[in-house]
XYZ file of C-alpha atoms in Angstrom:
417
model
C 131.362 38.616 0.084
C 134.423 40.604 -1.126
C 132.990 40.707 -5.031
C 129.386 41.588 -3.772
C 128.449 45.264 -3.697
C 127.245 46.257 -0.068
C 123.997 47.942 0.589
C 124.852 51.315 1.799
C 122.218 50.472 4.693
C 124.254 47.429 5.327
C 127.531 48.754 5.948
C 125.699 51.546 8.227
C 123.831 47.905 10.675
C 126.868 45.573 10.156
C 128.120 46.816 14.064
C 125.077 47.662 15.348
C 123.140 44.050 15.056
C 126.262 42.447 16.726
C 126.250 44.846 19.963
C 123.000 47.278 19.926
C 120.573 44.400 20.175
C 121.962 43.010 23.697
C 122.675 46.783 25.030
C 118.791 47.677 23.769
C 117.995 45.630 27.272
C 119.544 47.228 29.082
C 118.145 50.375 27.906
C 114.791 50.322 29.808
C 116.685 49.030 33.255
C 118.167 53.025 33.494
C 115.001 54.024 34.620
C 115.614 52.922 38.363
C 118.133 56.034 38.043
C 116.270 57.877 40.138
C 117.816 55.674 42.987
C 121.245 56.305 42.499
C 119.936 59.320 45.002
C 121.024 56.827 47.350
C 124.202 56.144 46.052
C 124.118 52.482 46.023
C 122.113 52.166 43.061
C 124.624 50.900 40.637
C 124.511 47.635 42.536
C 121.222 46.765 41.968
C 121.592 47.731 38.194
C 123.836 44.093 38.008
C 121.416 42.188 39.656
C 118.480 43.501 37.484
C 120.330 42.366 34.030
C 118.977 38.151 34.300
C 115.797 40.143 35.348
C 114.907 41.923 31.658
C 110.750 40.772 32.138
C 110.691 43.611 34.814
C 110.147 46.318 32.155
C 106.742 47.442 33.737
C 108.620 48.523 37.205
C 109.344 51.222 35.346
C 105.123 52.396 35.249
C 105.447 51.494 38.939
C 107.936 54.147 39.639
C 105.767 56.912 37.768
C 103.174 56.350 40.277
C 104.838 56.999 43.382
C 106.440 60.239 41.805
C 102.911 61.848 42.466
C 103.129 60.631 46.066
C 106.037 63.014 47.318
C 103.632 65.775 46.041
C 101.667 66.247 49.289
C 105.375 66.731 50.838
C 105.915 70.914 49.501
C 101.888 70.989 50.778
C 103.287 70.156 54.436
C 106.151 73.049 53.835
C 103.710 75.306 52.891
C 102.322 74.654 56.288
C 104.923 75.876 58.470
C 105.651 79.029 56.267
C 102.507 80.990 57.554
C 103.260 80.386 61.360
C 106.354 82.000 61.273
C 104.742 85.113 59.860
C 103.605 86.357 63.298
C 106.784 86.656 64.649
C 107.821 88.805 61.814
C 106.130 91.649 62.559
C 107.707 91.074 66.574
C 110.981 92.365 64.472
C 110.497 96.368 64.748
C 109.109 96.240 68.159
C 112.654 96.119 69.771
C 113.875 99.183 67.720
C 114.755 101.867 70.220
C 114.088 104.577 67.459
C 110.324 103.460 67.563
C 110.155 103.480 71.368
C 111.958 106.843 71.819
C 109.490 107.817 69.065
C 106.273 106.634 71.010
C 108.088 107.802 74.818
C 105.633 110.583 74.696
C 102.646 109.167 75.873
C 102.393 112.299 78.173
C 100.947 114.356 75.661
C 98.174 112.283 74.400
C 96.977 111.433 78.440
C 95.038 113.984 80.232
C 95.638 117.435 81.546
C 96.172 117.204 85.253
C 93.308 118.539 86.454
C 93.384 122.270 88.563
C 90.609 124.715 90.173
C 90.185 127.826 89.287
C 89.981 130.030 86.317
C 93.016 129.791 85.478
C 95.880 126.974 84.966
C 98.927 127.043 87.562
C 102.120 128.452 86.110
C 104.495 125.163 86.631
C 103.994 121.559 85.802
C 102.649 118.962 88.376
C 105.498 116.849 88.477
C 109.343 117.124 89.824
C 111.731 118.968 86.784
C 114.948 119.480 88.922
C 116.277 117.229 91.724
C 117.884 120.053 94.409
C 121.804 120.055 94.415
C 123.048 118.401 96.987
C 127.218 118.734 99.568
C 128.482 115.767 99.236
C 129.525 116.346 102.888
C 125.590 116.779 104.273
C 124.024 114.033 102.616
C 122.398 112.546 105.496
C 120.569 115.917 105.671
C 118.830 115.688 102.273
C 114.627 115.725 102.326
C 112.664 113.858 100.114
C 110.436 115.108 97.860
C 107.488 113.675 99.325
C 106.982 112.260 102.183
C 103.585 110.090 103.201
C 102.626 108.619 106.326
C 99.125 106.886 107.998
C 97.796 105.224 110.800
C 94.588 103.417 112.582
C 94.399 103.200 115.986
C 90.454 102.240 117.032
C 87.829 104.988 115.291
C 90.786 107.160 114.676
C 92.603 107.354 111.524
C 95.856 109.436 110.280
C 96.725 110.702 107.315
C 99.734 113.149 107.128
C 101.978 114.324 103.868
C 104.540 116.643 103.507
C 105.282 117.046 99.349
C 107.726 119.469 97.824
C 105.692 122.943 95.843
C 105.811 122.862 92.254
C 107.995 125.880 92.422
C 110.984 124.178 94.450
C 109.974 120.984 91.935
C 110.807 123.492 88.855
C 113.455 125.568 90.607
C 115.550 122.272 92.057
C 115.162 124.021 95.448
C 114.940 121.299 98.778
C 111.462 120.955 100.041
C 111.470 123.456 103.096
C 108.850 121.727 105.018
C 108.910 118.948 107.548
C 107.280 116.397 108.642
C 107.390 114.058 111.966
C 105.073 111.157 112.707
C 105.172 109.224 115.702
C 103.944 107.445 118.910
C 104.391 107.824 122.536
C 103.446 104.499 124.648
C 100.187 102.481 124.196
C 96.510 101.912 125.308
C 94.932 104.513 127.214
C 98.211 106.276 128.046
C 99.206 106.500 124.451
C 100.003 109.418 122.397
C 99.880 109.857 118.673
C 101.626 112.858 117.302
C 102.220 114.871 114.117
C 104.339 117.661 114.344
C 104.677 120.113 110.905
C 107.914 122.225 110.856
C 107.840 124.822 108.330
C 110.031 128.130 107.028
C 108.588 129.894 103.931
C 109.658 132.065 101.681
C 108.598 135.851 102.848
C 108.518 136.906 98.819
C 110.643 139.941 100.145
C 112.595 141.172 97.291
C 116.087 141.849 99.967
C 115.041 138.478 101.758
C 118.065 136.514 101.851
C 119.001 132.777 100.688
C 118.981 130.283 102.952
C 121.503 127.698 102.834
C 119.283 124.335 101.756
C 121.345 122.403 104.442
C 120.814 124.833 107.206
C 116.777 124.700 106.600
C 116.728 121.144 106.833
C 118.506 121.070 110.089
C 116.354 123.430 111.649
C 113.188 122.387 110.308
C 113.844 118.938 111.623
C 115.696 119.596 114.600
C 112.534 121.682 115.632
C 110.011 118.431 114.936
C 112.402 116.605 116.774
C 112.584 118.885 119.779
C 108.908 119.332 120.657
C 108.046 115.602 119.901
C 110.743 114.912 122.167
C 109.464 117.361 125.123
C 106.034 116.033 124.560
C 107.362 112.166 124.692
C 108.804 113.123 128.072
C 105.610 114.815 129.040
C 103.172 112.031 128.049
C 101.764 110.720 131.447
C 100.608 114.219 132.251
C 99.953 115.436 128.999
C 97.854 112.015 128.104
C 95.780 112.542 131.580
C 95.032 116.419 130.517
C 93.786 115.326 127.056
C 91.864 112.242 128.219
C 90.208 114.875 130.877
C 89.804 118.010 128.564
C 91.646 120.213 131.111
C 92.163 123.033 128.575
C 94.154 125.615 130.919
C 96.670 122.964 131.709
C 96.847 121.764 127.794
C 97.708 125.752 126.769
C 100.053 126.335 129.393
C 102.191 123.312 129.597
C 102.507 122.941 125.612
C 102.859 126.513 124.743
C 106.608 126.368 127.150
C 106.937 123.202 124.524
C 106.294 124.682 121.589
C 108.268 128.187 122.170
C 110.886 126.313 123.278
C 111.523 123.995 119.748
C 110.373 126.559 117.448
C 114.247 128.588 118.377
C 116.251 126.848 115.994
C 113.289 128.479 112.474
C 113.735 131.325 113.993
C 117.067 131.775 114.023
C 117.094 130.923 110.517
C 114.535 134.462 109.837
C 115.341 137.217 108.371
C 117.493 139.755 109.797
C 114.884 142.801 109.137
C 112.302 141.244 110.051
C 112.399 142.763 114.120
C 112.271 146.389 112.934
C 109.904 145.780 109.797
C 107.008 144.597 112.630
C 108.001 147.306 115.190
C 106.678 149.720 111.829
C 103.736 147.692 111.823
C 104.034 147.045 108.495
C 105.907 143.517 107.881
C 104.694 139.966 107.486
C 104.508 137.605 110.079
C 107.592 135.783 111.199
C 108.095 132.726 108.343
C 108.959 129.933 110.763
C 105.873 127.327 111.652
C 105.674 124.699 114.096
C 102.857 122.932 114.506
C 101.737 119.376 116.405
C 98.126 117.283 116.752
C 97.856 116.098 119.476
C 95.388 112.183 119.854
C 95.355 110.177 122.497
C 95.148 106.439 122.149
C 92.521 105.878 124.386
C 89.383 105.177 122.430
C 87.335 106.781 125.030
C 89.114 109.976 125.017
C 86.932 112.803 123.778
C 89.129 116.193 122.347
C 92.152 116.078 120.071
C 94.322 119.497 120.777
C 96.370 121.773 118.130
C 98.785 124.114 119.030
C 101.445 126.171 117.037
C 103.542 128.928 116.710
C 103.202 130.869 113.724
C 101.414 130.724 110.638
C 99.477 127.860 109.591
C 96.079 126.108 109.269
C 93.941 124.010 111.593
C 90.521 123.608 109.713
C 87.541 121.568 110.843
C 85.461 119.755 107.914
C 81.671 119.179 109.496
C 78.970 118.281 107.703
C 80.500 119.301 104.398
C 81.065 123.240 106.045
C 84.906 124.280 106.456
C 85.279 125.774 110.116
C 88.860 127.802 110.686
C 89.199 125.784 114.586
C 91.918 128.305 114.954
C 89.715 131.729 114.590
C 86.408 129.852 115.643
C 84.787 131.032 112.483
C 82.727 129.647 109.368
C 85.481 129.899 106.647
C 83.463 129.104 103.445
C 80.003 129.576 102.830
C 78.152 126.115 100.866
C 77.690 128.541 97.961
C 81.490 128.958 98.062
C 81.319 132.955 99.164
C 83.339 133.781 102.077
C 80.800 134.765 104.662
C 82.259 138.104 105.363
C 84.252 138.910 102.113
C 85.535 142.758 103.568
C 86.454 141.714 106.601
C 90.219 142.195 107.633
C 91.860 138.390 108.979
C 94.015 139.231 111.569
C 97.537 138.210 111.759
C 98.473 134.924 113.667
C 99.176 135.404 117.226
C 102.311 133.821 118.556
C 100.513 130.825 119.859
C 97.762 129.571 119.256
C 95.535 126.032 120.591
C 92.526 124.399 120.362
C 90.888 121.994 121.929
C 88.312 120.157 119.199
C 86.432 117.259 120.368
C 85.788 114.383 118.211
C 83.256 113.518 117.099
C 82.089 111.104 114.518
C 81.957 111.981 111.218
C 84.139 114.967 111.537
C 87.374 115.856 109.576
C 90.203 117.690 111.343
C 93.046 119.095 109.191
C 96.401 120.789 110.619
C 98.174 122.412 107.516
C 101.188 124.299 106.961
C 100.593 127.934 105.281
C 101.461 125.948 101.497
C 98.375 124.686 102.067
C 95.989 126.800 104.640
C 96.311 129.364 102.140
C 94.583 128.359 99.370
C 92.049 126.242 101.531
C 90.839 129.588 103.127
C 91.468 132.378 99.953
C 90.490 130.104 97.270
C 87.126 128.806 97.380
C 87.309 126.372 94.632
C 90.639 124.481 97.030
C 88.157 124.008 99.953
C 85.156 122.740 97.729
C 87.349 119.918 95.917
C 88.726 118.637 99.620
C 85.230 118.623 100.988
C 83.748 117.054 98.142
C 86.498 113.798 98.272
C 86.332 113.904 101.617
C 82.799 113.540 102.398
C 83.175 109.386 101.519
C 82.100 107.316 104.863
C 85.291 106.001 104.579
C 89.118 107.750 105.075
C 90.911 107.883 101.623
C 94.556 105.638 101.245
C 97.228 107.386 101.633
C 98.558 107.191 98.088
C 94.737 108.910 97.580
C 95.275 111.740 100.671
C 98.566 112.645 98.532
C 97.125 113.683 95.300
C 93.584 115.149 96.970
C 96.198 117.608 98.684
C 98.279 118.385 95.797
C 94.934 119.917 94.322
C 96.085 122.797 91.559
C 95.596 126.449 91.426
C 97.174 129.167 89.821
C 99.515 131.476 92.717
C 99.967 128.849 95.210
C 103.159 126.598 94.639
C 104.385 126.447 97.843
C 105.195 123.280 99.723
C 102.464 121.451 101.358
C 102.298 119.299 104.712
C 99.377 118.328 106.059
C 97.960 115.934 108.460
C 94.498 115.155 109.096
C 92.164 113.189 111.256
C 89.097 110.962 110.496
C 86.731 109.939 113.196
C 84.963 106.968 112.334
């Protein structure tokens, strides 16, 4: 062996036939690698060494390699149903909502009559300033009230002008709702205290406070007197005894009305002994329906200015004057003739009947109702339903729009059914 030569292909297979042979077994059993994903796999590797005729178990493991395939297909799945919620994302940016807050402008124009568009906005701009000491004095802006007692129905509003709204000034009007007893001997009342603005250019400003005390204490007082009065007062109404009606409620109503006008202006004596100044601008007003469901009138009364209008058969009627107040072509039916001013009193006795509409109105309202056409025509026209309208309804018919009339507005009307 020494004195031989060697086959250099010898010398290179002298180790290998000794070891590669018995380690060329093994060589196929790696392919279960795959399982030492679980770790335990180089057990198994010992136990499949006096097993070498398994070779094909490695063509068995190529097969199930195309089974986990269908697994990233049930992945894919789930990935599109979260995409809905994805787009949820920018929805609770605030930029975007304060960007899209002004839905406002794209909704419609509140509607007005007239030519021409009112000069302030329909809703509240400034809330009035308030003493912290007075609170319990503040007025709301609006305030809404309604009833049904048989055939009768109520529905009464007093709502700040869009002038006060814009200005932050207190709503100057009042208004006081409220029942006296029951059945037959019942009274329902709704008593309208009002001081306007005389437009004077030396009137004085009145302290917000002081006009809500006086305003209300006057509702207060002739409700009151009228509460105390009720057995009599309920007999005269159920019986129509006018004279009685007149003289026993206009010692009421001159009587509460003291407080507004303490509140008027100081000139305002001399500028009517010229004959040449506007009416006084306190207003107290009541309606007057009994409870009894056979009772035939309703009364009125007031002291200064104001509205009471009867709606009949689609006509306006001023119940006050006793006059046609609109024409159905709109025209007033005598357009030269001079009004004349509101006495100090004044009453009415209407009776009801079915069908008919009877309004009591402060001036924020009365004025427009009998100087612009176009105000009248839009209450008749929603009012001539068989039915009453809600109350949320009777507010916005009332806040109807025109252009120089931005006063505050109290009204309370009756529907006989």
């Amino acid at each position: 062996m020494i004195g031989q030569p060697r086959d250099p292909a010898d010398t290179h297979r002298f180790p290998a036939p000794s070891f590669a042979e018995p380690e060329s077994e093994p060589a196929p059993e790696p392919v279960p690698e795959p399982e030492p994903e679980l770790e335990p796999a180089p057990e198994p590797a010992a136990a499949a060494e006096p097993e070498p005729e398994p070779a094909p178990a490695p063509v068995s493991l190529e097969k199930p390699e195309p089974e986990p395939e269908p697994e990233p297909v049930a992945e894919a799945d789930p990935a599109p149903e979260p995409a809905p919620p994805v787009p949820s994302a920018p929805v609770p940016d605030p930029r975007q909502a304060l960007a899209r807050s002004p839905l406002p402008a794209e909704a419609p124009a509140v509607p007005h009559v007239g030519e021409r568009p009112p000069t302030y906005g329909p809703e509240p701009t400034a809330v009035p300033e308030a003493d912290p000491d007075v609170l319990g004095l503040l007025a709301p802006d609006t305030a809404l009230e309604g009833a049904q007692y048989g055939p009768t129905v109520l529905r009464a509003v007093s709502v700040r002008g869009d002038s006060a709204r814009f200005r932050g000034e207190p709503r100057r009007d009042t208004l006081l709702v409220t029942r006296f007893g029951d059945g037959p001997d019942g009274l329902l009342l709704a008593v309208l205290g009002s001081l306007g603005r005389t437009g004077a250019a030396d009137e004085r400003p009145l302290d917000p406070a002081a006009v809500a005390t006086a305003t209300g204490e006057a509702c207060r007082q002739l409700a009151a007197a009228i509460g105390r009065s009720r057995a009599g007062l309920a007999a005269d109404l159920r019986d129509g005894a006018r004279d009685r009606l007149r003289y026993g409620l206009q010692r009421l109503a001159t009587g509460a009305v003291a407080p507004l006008r303490a509140l008027a202006p100081e000139s305002e004596p001399e500028s009517q002994s010229a004959g040449e100044g506007a009416p006084s601008p306190a207003s107290l007003h009541c309606l007057m329906v009994s409870l009894d469901p056979e009772a035939g009138y309703r009364a009125a009364f007031g002291v200064g200015p104001g509205g009471l209008y009867l709606l009949r058969s689609g006509h306006w009627i001023d119940a006050y004057a006793a006059r046609l107040l609109h024409h159905p072509d709109g025209q007033p039916p005598v357009p030269e003739a001079p009004v004349p001013d509101p006495r100090p009193f004044r009453f009415r006795l209407v009776p009801a009947t079915p069908g008919d509409i009877l309004l009591l109105c402060s001036p924020g309202l009365a004025r427009p109702i009998a100087d612009e056409p176009a105000v009248a025509h839009f209450l008749s026209s929603h009012w001539a339903h068989p039915h009453p309208p809600g109350t949320v309804d009777f507010l916005r018919q009332v806040q109807v729009r025109a252009k120089g009339y931005a006063d505050d507005r109290t009204a309370a009307a009756v529907w006989t059914e």
